[in-house]
Amino acid sequence: MCGFLWRFQGLTFVVTGVLDSLEREEVDELIKQYGGRTTSSVSGRTSYVVRGIEPGPSKIKKAETLGTPMIDEDGLFQLLRTLPVCCILPA
């Protein structure tokens, strides 16, 4: 039986702007809870940019330049529901 279900294992997210229902700290915690990581700037290693209201223009431009997928809060929840599970057994 699995100890942890890490759907976001190996994924890196950048959150920009104000989200509809979650505070920034809640989004960071949710992503980490499911095995992902968050960073403050977009790079070639960024898997997704979570875009809220009034996102940082430089982050959006960089994501567009790099071809990084941009999703909104609903898109984050959709990923959580649909990505395969990486099962980590406790030691």
Short mmCIF file of C-alpha atoms in Angstrom, two decimals:
data_model
loop_
_atom_site.label_atom_id
_atom_site.label_comp_id
_atom_site.label_asym_id
_atom_site.label_seq_id
_atom_site.Cartn_x
_atom_site.Cartn_y
_atom_site.Cartn_z
CA MET A 1 0.00 0.00 0.00
CA CYS A 2 1.25 3.48 -0.82
CA GLY A 3 2.51 5.81 1.86
CA PHE A 4 2.35 8.95 -0.29
CA LEU A 5 0.59 9.70 -3.57
CA TRP A 6 2.81 12.20 -5.35
CA ARG A 7 1.08 13.29 -8.54
CA PHE A 8 3.41 16.28 -8.96
CA GLN A 9 6.66 14.34 -8.45
CA GLY A 10 9.36 15.84 -10.67
CA LEU A 11 7.29 18.91 -11.63
CA THR A 12 8.23 22.53 -10.95
CA PHE A 13 5.60 25.27 -10.76
CA VAL A 14 5.75 29.07 -10.76
CA VAL A 15 2.70 30.86 -9.36
CA THR A 16 2.01 34.41 -10.52
CA GLY A 17 -0.90 36.74 -9.87
CA VAL A 18 -3.83 36.42 -7.49
CA LEU A 19 -5.74 33.13 -7.62
CA ASP A 20 -9.51 32.78 -7.24
CA SER A 21 -9.84 30.68 -4.10
CA LEU A 22 -6.38 29.91 -2.73
CA GLU A 23 -3.76 32.13 -1.15
CA ARG A 24 -0.21 31.86 -2.47
CA GLU A 25 0.95 29.95 0.61
CA GLU A 26 -1.90 27.45 0.19
CA VAL A 27 -0.95 26.83 -3.45
CA ASP A 28 2.70 26.31 -2.52
CA GLU A 29 1.71 23.87 0.23
CA LEU A 30 -0.68 21.97 -2.07
CA ILE A 31 2.00 21.56 -4.73
CA LYS A 32 4.59 20.42 -2.17
CA GLN A 33 2.08 18.07 -0.52
CA TYR A 34 1.79 16.20 -3.81
CA GLY A 35 5.53 16.02 -4.45
CA GLY A 36 6.07 19.10 -6.65
CA ARG A 37 8.17 22.14 -6.04
CA THR A 38 7.62 25.85 -6.52
CA THR A 39 10.08 28.51 -7.57
CA SER A 40 9.77 32.25 -7.94
CA SER A 41 11.08 32.59 -11.50
CA VAL A 42 10.37 30.90 -14.82
CA SER A 43 13.22 28.89 -16.32
CA GLY A 44 13.76 26.02 -18.71
CA ARG A 45 13.09 23.68 -15.78
CA THR A 46 9.62 25.10 -15.08
CA SER A 47 6.89 22.56 -15.84
CA TYR A 48 3.87 24.87 -15.45
CA VAL A 49 3.11 28.50 -14.70
CA VAL A 50 -0.03 28.86 -12.59
CA ARG A 51 -1.50 32.15 -13.74
CA GLY A 52 -3.90 34.20 -11.66
CA ILE A 53 -5.36 37.69 -11.97
CA GLU A 54 -2.76 40.39 -12.74
CA PRO A 55 0.16 38.02 -13.31
CA GLY A 56 3.71 39.33 -13.44
CA PRO A 57 4.34 40.46 -17.03
CA SER A 58 7.97 39.32 -17.04
CA LYS A 59 6.98 35.82 -15.89
CA ILE A 60 4.33 35.57 -18.60
CA LYS A 61 6.71 36.81 -21.29
CA LYS A 62 9.43 34.36 -20.20
CA ALA A 63 6.94 31.46 -20.13
CA GLU A 64 5.76 32.36 -23.63
CA THR A 65 9.34 32.59 -24.88
CA LEU A 66 10.22 29.19 -23.40
CA GLY A 67 6.93 27.56 -24.40
CA THR A 68 6.10 26.73 -20.80
CA PRO A 69 2.47 25.65 -20.34
CA MET A 70 0.35 28.19 -18.46
CA ILE A 71 -2.66 27.08 -16.45
CA ASP A 72 -5.10 28.79 -14.12
CA GLU A 73 -6.21 27.59 -10.69
CA ASP A 74 -8.81 25.27 -12.24
CA GLY A 75 -6.08 23.85 -14.46
CA LEU A 76 -4.00 23.07 -11.36
CA PHE A 77 -6.93 21.19 -9.83
CA GLN A 78 -7.46 19.37 -13.14
CA LEU A 79 -3.81 18.24 -13.12
CA LEU A 80 -4.25 17.03 -9.56
CA ARG A 81 -7.23 14.92 -10.62
CA THR A 82 -5.77 13.51 -13.82
CA LEU A 83 -1.99 13.08 -13.56
CA PRO A 84 -0.80 9.54 -12.83
CA VAL A 85 0.16 8.76 -9.28
CA CYS A 86 3.78 8.17 -8.28
CA CYS A 87 3.53 5.83 -5.29
CA ILE A 88 6.26 6.25 -2.66
CA LEU A 89 6.46 3.58 0.01
CA PRO A 90 7.47 4.67 3.51
CA ALA A 91 10.93 3.55 4.65
#
